[in-house]
Short mmCIF file of C-alpha atoms in Angstrom, two decimals:
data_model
loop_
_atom_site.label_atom_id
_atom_site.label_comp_id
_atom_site.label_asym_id
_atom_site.label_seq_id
_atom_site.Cartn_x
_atom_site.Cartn_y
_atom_site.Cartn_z
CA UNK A 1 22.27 67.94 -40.44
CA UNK A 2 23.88 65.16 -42.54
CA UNK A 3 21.55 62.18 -43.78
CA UNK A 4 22.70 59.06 -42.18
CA UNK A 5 22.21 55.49 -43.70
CA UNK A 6 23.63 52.60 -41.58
CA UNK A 7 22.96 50.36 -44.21
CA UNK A 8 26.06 49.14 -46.33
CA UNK A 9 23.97 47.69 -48.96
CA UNK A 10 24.50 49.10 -52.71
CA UNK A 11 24.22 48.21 -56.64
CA UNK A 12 27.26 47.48 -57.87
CA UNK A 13 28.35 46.76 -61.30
CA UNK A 14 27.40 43.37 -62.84
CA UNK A 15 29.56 40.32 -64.29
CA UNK A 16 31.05 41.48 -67.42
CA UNK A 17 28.44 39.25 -69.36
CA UNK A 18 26.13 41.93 -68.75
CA UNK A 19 28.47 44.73 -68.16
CA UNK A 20 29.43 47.43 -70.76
CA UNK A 21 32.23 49.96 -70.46
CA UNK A 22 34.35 52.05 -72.71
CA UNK A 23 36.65 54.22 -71.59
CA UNK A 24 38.56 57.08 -74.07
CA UNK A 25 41.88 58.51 -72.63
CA UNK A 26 43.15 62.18 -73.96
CA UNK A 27 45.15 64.31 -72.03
CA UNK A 28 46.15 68.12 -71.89
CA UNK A 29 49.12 69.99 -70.13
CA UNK A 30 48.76 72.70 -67.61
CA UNK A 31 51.12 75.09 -65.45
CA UNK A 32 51.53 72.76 -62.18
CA UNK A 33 54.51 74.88 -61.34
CA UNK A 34 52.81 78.04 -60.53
CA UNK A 35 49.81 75.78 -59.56
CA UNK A 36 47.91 78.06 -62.93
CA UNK A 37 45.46 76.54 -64.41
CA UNK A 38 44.99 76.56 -68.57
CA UNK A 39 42.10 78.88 -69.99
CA UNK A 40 39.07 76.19 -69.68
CA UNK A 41 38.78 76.18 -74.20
CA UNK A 42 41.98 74.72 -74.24
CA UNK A 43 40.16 71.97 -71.95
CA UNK A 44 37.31 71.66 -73.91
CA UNK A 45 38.74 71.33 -76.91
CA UNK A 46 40.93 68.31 -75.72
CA UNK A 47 38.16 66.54 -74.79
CA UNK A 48 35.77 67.53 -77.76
CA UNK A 49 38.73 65.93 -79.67
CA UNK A 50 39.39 63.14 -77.56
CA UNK A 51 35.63 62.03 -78.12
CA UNK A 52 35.97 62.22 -82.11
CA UNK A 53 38.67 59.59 -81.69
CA UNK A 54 36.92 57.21 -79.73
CA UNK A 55 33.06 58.17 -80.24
CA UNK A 56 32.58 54.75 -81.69
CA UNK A 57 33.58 52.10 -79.41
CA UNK A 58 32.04 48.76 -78.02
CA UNK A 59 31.05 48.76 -74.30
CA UNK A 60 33.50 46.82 -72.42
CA UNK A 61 36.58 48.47 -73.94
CA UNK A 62 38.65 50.74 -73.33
CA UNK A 63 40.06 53.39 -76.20
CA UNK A 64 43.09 55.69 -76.29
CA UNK A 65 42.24 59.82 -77.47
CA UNK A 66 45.25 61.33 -77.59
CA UNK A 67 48.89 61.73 -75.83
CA UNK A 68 49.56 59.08 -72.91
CA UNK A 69 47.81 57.09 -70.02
CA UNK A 70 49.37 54.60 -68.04
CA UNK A 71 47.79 51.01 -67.78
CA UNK A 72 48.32 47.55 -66.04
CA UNK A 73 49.52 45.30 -66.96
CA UNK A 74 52.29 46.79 -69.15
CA UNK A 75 51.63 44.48 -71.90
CA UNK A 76 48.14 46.05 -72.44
CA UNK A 77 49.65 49.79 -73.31
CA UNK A 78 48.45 52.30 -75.49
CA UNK A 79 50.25 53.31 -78.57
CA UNK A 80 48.13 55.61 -80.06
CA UNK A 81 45.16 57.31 -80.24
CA UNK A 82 42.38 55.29 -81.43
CA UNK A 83 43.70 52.48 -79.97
CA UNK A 84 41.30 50.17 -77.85
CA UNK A 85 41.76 47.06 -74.73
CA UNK A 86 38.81 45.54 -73.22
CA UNK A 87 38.58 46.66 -69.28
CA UNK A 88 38.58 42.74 -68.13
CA UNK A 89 41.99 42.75 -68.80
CA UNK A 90 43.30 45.99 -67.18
CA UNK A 91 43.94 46.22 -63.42
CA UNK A 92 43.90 49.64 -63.61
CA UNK A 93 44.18 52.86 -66.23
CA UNK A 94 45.87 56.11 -64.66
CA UNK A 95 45.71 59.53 -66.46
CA UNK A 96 49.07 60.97 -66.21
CA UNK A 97 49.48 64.81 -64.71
CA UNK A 98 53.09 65.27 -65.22
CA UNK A 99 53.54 66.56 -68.13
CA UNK A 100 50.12 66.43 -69.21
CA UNK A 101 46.86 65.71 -67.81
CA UNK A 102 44.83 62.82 -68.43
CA UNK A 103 40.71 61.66 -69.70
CA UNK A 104 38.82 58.81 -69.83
CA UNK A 105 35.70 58.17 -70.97
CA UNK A 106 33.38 55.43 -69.87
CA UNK A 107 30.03 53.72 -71.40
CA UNK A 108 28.43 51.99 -68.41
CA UNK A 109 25.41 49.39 -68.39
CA UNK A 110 24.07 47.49 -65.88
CA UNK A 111 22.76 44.40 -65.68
CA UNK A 112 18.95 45.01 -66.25
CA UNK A 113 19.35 48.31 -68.12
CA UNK A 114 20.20 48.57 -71.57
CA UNK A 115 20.37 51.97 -71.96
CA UNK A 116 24.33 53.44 -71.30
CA UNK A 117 25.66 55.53 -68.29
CA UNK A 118 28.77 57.76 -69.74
CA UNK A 119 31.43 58.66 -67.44
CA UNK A 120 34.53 61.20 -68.07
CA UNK A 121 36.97 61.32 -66.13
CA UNK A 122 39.52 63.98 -66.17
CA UNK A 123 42.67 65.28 -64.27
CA UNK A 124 44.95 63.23 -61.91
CA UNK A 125 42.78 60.22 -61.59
CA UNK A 126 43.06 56.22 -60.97
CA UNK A 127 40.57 54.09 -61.85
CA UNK A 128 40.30 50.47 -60.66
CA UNK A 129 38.17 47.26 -61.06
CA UNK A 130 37.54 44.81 -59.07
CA UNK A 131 36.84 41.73 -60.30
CA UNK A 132 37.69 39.65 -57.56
CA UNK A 133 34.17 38.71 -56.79
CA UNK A 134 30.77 38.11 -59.11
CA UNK A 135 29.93 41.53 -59.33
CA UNK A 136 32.59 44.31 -60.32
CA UNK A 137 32.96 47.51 -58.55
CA UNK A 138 34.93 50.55 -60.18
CA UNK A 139 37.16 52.46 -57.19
CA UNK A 140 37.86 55.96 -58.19
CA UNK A 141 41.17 57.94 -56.82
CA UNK A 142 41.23 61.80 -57.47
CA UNK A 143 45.59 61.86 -56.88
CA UNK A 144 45.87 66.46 -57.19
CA UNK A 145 43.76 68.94 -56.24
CA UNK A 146 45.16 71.06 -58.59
CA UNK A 147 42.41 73.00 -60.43
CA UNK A 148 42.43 72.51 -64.47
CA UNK A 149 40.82 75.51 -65.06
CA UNK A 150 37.94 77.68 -63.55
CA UNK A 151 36.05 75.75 -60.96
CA UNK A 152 36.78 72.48 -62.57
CA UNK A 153 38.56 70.16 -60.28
CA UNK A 154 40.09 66.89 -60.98
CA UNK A 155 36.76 64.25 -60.89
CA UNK A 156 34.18 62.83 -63.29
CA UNK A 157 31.26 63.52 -64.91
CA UNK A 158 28.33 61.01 -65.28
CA UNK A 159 25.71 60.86 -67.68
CA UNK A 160 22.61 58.86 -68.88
CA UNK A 161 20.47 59.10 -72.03
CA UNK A 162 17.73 62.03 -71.96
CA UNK A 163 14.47 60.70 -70.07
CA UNK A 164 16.58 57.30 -68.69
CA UNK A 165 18.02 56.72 -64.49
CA UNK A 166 20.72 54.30 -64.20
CA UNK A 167 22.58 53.71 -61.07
CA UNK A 168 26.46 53.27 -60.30
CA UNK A 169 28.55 52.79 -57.56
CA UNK A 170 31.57 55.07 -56.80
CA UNK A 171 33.71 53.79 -53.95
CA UNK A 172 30.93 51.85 -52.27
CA UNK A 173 28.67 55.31 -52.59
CA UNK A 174 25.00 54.60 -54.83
CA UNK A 175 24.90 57.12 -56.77
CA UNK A 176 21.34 57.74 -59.09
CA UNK A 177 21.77 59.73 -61.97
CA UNK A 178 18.60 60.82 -64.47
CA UNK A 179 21.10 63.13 -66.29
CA UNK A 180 24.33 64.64 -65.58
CA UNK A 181 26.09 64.59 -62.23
CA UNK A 182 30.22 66.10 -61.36
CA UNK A 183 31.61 64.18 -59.17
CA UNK A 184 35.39 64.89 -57.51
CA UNK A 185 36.70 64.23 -53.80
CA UNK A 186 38.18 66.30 -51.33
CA UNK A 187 41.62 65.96 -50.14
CA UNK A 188 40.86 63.71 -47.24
CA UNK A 189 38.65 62.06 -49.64
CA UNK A 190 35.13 62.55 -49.27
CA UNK A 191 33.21 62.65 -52.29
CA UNK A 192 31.91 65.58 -53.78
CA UNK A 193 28.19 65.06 -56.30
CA UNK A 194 27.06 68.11 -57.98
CA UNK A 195 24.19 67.74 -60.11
CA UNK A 196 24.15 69.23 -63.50
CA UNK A 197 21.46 68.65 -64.80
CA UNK A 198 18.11 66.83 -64.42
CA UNK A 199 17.85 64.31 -61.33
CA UNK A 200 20.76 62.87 -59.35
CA UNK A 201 20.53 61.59 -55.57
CA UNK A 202 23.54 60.26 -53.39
CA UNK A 203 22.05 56.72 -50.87
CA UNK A 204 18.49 57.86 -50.91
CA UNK A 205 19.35 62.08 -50.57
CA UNK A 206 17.93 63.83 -53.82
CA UNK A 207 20.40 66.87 -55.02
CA UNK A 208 18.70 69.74 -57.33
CA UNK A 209 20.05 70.82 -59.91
CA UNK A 210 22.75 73.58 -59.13
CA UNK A 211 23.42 71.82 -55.42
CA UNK A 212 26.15 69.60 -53.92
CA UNK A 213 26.77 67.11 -50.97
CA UNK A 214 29.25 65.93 -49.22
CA UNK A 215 29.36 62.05 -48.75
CA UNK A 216 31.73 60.35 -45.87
CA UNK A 217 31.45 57.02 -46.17
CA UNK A 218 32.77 54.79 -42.54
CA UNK A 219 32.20 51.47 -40.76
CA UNK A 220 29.14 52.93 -39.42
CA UNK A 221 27.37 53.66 -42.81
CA UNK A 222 27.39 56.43 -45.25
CA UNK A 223 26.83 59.49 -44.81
CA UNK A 224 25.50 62.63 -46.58
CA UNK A 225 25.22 66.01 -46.14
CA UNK A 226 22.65 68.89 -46.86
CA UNK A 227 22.54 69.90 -50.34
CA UNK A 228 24.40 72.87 -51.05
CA UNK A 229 24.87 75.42 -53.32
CA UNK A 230 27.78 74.28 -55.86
CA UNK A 231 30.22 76.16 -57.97
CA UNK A 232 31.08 72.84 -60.35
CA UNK A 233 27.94 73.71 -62.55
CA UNK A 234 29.64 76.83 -63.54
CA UNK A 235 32.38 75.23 -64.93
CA UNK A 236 32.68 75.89 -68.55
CA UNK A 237 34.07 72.40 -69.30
CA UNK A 238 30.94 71.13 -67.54
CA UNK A 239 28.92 73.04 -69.60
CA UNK A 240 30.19 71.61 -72.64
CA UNK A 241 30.28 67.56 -71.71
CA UNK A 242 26.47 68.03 -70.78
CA UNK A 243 26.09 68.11 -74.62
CA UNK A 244 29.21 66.67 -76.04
CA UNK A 245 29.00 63.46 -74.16
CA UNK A 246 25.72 62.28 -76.04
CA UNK A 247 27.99 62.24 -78.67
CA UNK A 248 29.44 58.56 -77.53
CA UNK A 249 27.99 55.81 -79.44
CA UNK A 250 27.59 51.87 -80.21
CA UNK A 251 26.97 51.13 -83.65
CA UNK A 252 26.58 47.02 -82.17
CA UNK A 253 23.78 47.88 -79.91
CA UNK A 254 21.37 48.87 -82.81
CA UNK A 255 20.23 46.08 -84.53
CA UNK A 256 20.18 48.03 -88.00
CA UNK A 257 24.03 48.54 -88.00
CA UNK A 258 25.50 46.01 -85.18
CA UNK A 259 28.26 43.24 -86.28
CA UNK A 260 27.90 40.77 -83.45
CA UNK A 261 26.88 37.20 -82.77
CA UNK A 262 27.82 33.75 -83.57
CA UNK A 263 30.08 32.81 -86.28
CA UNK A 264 29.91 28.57 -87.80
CA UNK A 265 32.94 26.83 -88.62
CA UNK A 266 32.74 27.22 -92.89
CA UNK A 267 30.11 29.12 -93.13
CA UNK A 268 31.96 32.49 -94.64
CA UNK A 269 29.76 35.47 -94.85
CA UNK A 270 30.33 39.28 -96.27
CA UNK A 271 29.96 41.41 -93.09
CA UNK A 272 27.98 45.27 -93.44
CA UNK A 273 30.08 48.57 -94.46
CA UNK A 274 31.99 49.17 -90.86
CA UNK A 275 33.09 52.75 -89.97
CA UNK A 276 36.55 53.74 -88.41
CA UNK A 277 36.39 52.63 -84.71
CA UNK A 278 33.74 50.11 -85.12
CA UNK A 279 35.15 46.64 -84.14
CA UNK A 280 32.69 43.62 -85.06
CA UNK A 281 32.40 40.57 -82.62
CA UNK A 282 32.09 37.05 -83.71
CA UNK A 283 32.10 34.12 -81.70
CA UNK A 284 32.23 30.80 -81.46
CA UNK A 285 32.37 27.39 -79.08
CA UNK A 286 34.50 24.14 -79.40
CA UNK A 287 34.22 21.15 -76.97
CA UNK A 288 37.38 19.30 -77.89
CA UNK A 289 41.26 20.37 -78.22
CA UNK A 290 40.53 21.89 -82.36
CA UNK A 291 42.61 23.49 -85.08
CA UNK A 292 41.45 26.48 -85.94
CA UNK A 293 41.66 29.10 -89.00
CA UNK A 294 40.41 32.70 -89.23
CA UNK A 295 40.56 34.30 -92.02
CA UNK A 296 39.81 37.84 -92.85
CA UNK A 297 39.63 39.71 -96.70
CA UNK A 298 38.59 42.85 -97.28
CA UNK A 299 35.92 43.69 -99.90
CA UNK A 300 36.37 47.38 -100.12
CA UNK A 301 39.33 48.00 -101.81
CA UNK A 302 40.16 50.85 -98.62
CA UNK A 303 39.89 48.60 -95.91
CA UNK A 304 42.86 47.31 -93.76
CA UNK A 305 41.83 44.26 -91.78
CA UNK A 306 43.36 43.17 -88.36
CA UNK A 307 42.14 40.29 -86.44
CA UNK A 308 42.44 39.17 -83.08
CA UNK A 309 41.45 36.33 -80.57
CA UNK A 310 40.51 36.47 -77.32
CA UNK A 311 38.72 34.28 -74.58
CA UNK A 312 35.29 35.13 -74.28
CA UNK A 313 35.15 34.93 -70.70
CA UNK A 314 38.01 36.97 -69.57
CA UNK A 315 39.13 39.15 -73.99
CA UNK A 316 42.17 37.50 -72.97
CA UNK A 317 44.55 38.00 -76.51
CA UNK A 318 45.16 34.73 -77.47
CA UNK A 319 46.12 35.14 -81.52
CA UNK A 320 46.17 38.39 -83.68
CA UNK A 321 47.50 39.38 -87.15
CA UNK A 322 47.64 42.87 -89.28
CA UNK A 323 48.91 41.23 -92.59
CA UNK A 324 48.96 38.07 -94.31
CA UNK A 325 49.98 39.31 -97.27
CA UNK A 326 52.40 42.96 -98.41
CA UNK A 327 48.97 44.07 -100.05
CA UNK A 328 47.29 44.94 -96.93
CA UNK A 329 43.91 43.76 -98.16
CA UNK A 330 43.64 40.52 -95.66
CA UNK A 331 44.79 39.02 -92.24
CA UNK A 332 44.65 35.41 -90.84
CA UNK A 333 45.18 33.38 -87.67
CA UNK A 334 46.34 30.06 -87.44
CA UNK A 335 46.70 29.53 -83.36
CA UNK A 336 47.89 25.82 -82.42
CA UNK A 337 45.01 23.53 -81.51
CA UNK A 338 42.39 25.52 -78.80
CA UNK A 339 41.43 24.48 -75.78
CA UNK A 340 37.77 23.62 -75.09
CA UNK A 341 35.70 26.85 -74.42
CA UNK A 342 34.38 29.75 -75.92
CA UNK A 343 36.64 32.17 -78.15
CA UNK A 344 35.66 35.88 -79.69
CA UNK A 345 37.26 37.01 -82.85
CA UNK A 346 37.54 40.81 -82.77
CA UNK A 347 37.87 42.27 -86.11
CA UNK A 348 38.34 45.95 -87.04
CA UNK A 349 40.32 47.64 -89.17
CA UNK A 350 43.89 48.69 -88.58
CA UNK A 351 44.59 51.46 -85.96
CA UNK A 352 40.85 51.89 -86.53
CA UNK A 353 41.06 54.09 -89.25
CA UNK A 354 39.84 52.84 -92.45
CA UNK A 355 36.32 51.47 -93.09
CA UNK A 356 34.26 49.17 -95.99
CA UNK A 357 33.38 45.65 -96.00
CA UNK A 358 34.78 42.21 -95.20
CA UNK A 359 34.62 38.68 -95.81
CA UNK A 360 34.94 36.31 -92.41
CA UNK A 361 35.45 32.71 -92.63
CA UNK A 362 36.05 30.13 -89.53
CA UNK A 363 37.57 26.32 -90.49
CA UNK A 364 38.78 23.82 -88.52
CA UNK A 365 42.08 23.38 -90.65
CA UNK A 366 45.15 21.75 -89.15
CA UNK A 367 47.53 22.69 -92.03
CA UNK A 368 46.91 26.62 -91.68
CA UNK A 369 49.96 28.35 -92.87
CA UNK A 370 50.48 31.28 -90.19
CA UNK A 371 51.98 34.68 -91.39
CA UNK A 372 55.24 35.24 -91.03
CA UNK A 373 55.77 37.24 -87.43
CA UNK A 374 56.86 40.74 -87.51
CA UNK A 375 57.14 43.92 -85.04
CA UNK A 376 55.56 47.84 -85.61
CA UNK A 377 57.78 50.58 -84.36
CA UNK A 378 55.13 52.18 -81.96
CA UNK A 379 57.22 55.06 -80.29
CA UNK A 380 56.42 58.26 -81.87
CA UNK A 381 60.22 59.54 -81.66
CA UNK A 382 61.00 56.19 -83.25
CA UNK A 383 63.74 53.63 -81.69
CA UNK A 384 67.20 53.17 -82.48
CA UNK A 385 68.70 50.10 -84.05
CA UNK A 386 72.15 49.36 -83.07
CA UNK A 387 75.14 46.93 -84.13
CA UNK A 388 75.21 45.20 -80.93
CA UNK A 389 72.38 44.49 -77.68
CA UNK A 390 74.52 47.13 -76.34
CA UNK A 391 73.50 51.17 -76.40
CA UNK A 392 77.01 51.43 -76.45
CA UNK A 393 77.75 49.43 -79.78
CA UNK A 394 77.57 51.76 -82.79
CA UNK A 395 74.26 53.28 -84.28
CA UNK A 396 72.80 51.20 -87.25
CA UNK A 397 69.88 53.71 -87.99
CA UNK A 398 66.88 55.52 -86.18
CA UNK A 399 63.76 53.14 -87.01
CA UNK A 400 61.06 55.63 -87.55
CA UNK A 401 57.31 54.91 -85.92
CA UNK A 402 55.35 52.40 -88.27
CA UNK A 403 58.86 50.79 -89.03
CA UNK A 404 58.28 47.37 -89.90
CA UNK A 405 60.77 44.04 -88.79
CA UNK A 406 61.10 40.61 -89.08
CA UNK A 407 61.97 39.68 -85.55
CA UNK A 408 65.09 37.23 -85.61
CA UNK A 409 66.25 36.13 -82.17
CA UNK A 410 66.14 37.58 -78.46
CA UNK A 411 69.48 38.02 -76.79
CA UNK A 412 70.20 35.56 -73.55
CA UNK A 413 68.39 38.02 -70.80
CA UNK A 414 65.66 38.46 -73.15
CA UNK A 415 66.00 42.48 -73.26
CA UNK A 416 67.42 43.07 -76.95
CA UNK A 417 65.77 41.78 -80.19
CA UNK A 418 67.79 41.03 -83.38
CA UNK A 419 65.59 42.28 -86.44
CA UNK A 420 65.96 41.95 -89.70
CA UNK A 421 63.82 46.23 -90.99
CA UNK A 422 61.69 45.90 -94.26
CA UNK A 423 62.53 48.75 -96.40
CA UNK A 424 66.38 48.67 -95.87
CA UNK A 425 66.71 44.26 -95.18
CA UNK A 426 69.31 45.80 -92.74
CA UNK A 427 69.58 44.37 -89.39
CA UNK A 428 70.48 45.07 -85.97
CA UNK A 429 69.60 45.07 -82.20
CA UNK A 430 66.51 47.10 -80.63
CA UNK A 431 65.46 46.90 -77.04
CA UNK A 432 62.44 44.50 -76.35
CA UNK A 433 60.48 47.66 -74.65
CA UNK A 434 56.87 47.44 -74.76
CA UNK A 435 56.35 50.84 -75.10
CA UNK A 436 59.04 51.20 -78.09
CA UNK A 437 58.26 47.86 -80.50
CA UNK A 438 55.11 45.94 -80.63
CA UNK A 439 55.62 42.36 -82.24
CA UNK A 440 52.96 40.20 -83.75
CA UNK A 441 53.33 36.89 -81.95
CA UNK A 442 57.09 36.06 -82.94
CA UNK A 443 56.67 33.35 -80.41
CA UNK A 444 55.23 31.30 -82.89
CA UNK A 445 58.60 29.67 -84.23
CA UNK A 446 60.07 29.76 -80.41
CA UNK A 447 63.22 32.20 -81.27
CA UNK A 448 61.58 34.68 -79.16
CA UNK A 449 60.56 34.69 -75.52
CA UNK A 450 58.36 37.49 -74.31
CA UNK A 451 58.29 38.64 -70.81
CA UNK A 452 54.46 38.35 -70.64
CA UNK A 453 52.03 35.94 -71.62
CA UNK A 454 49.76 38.28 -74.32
CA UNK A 455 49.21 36.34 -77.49
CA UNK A 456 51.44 32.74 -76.29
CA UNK A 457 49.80 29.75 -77.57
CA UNK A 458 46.89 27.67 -74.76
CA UNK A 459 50.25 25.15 -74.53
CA UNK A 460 52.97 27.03 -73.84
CA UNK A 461 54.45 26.09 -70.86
CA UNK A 462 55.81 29.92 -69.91
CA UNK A 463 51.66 30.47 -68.99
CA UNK A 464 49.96 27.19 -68.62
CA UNK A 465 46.80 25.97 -70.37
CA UNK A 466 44.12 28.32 -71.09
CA UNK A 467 40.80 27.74 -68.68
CA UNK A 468 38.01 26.30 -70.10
CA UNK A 469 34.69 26.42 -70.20
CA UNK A 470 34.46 29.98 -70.68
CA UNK A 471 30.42 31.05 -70.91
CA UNK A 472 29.80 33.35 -73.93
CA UNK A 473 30.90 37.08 -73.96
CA UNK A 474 29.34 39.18 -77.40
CA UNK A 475 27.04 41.58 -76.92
CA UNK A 476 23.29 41.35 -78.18
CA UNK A 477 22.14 44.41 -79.73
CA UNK A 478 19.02 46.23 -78.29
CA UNK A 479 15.73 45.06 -78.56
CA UNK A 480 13.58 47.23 -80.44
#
C-alpha cells in the first residue's frame, strides 16, 4: 500500500546568495530510428569526458562538455565545450536528442549546508528554475523514454559527499539523499527514485539500497509507493557516475586555493596560480553613478586573460573583454559610469584553457580608453562572408571558427553585419546569428544594435537602467 502524505510542505532550493549550482552539458548520439540503444561504454565514456571538461567549475554556473545543448535566452548559448553561464540567467537548459543526446551536470548547496549535492542529468531532459519567488525550485522534464543503453533510462543521478545528507526538491517531491540516488519518470510522469547507494528516502519513505518507488504527486498530497526491487542499479552507466561524479570540484570553496572576495578601488594585487576552468570572483560596491576601470595582466607568460562584469544580484553581463592588446597577455573594461549597486568581476582565462597568474586592479577612472570591439567566429563549420547582406550576393570567403573581425555597421533590419576580418583586412557581410558570430560589445561606439540586451551599457535606452541596490553575490569559501 502506497505511503500517503497530505502535507504539501517541502525544502526547496534557497536564494541564489546561498545557492550553488553547476551544471556540465555533453551529449552522445544513439539509434532513435530503430529505437536501439548504443553499447552503455560509449555512454560512459561521454560522460567520463564531459566531466574532465567541466570538473572545475564555481557553483552557480553552468558549463558546456561537449557537442550542443539548447538554452534560454538565446543570447546566453554555448559555443564550446568548456564554456560556462551562471544559472540566474538561464530560463531553462535542454539536452538535445535529435541528433545526439544530451548531459548536465549539477553542484547543488543549500542554504545551511555547505557540503555539495551533484546531479547528472542525461538523455531527453528539460531543466527549469524558478525564480519567481524567494526560494528557487528546479522542475525536471524527462521528454523520451527511449532507453540509452541497458536499463538506463533518460533521468538523473544525485549525489552527496561520502558520510554527508543533503536534501533537494524535484518537482515539488523531497527527496533525501546520503549518497547516490537515479531518478527518471514514467511516461505519464510519475517519478521514479532508485537508490544506489547508501541512504535515500522519498517525503519521509526510506528506499534500500537496490529498491525503487513510485511517487504521484496530486492536489491531495504526495504519494509513494512500496519500495521495490529496481533494475536502474544495474545499469553500467550508473555504476560508473557512483565514482566518477566525486570527481566534480570547487577550487573557491577551499580556503587554501579559492580566488574570491572583495576587491578595493586601487588596491592592485597578484592573484594565486589558477588552473584551466577555475574562474576567480571579485567584487565590489559603489553608492553613486561611478566610472569604472578593470584591468587585467597576466603574470605567467601562458595565461590568456578574459574579463567580464556582471550584477551581483542577478551575473547579469554587463561589460567583458578577451584582448586589449594583439599580445594576448591582458584584457580591460571601461563600462560608462555604473549605476549604484553591487558588481562581480569574473575573471578566467580564455575558453578556460590556459592557467598561471594575474595581476587585478579596480580605479575609478573616467578617461579609460576601451578596446577596440571585435567579433569571434564561434560556429565550428565556420560562416560565410559575402559581398552583399544578401546570401545571394557573391561569396567573399568562408571565415573559419576563431576568425577574428572588426565589426563595422549593422544593415537597416539589424540581421547582417559589415566586418572588416583580421588576417586578410578584407571585408564583407555575415549574418548577425548568435549561434554563428559572437561580438565583444560593438555597441560601444553605437554602429551596432543587438537584438538583446547582454553586455549594453546601465544607460542605454534599448534596456533601461540597471536595478540597484543589488546585495552581494561571491561565494565564501568553507570554513575549516
Amino acid at each position: 500500500m502506497p505511503h500517503q502524505t497530505l502535507s504539501t510542505r517541502f525544502i526547496s532550493f534557497v536564494t541564489a546568495l546561498y545557492l550553488g549550482i553547476t551544471l556540465i552539458v555533453a551529449s552522445y548520439t544513439f539509434l532513435h530510428a530503430q529505437g536501439t540503444p548504443v553499447d552503455c561504454a560509449t555512454v560512459v565514456q561521454k560522460m567520463r569526458i564531459a566531466i574532465a571538461q567541466c570538473g572545475e567549475i564555481n557553483t552557480n554556473w553552468v558549463c558546456y562538455g561537449e557537442t550542443q545543448a539548447s538554452v534560454s535566452p538565446v543570447e546566453y548559448r554555448f559555443f564550446r565545450p568548456s564554456d560556462r553561464r551562471p544559472l540566474p540567467v538561464l530560463e531553462d537548459v535542454h539536452t538535445q536528442i535529435d541528433p545526439e543526446e544530451g548531459i548536465v551536470l549539477m553542484n547543488l548547496r543549500a542554504s545551511d549546508q555547505w557540503d555539495p549535492v551533484r546531479v547528472i542529468l542525461f538523455g531527453d531532459v528539460d531543466v527549469t528554475p524558478d525564480t519567481s519567488q524567494s526560494s528557487l525550485a528546479i522542475t525536471m522534464r524527462v521528454e523520451n523514454g527511449t532507453l540509452l543503453c541497458n536499463e538506463t533510462p533518460s533521468g538523473m543521478v544525485v549525489q552527496t559527499d561520502e558520510g554527508e545528507q543533503s536534501t533537494i526538491t524535484i518537482n515539488g517531491v523531497p527527496i533525501v539523499v546520503g549518497s547516490t540516488a537515479y531518478i527518471t519518470t514514467l511516461p505519464d510522469g510519475r517519478l521514479v527514485v532508485a537508490n544506489l547507494e547508501g541512504s535515500v528516502s522519498v517525503n519521509g519513505v526510506p528506499i534500500p539500497p537496490g529498491k525503487q518507488v513510485v511517487v504521484t504527486v496530486t492536489p491531495d498530497g504526495i504519494f509513494v509507493s512500496e519500495p521495490e526491487d529496481s533494475t536502474l542499479p544495474d545499469s553500467a552507466v550508473s555504476q560508473d557516475l557512483v565514482v566518477s561524479l566525486r570527481e566534480v570540484t570547487n577550487s573557491n570553496e577551499a580556503p587554501a586555493t579559492a580566488c574570491t572576495g572583495r576587491i578595493d578601488f586601487d588596491r592592485p594585487f597578484v592573484a594565486r596560480n589558477v588552473d584551466p576552468g577555475q574562474e576567480c570572483l571579485y567584487e565590489f560596491c559603489i553608492d553613486e553613478e561611478t566610472p569604472v576601470s578593470v584591468q587585467m595582466q597576466a603574470v605567467d607568460g601562458n595565461m590568456n586573460p578574459w574579463l567580464d562584469l556582471r550584477l551581483s544580484s542577478t551575473l547579469r553581463l554587463v561589460d567583458f573583454n578577451n584582448d586589449f592588446t594583439e599580445e594576448n597577455t591582458d584584457a580591460q573594461l571601461c563600462p560608462k559610469p555604473l549605476a549604484p549597486g553591487c558588481y562581480t568581476i569574473v575573471a578566467r582565462t580564455y575558453h578556460n584553457t590556459s592557467a598561471g597568474r594575474f595581476r587585478l586592479k579596480l580605479t575609478k577612472d573616467p578617461l579609460c580608453t576601451p578596446p577596440e570591439p571585435r567579433c569571434e567566429v564561434v560556429k565550428l563549420s565556420g560562416v560565410p562572408m559575402y559581398a552583399e547582406p544578401s546570401e545571394t550576393s557573391s561569396l567573399v570567403r568562408m571565415l573559419v571558427e576563431s576568425t577574428f573581425a572588426e565589426p563595422l555597421a549593422e544593415n537597416e533590419t539589424g540581421e547582417w553585419l559589415r566586418v572588416r576580418e583580421s588576417r586578410s583586412n578584407g571585408e564583407g557581410w555575415v549574418r548577425l546569428d548568435p549561434h554563428d558570430i559572437s561580438c565583444e560589445l560593438s555597441a560601444r561606439d553605437g554602429t551596432i544594435n543587438p537584438a538583446s540586451c547582454v553586455g549594453l551599457y546601465p544607460d542605454d535606452p534599448r534596456c533601461g537602467p540597471l536595478p540597484t541596490g543589488d546585495p552581494p553575490l561571491v561565494p565564501t569559501p568553507k570554513p575549516t
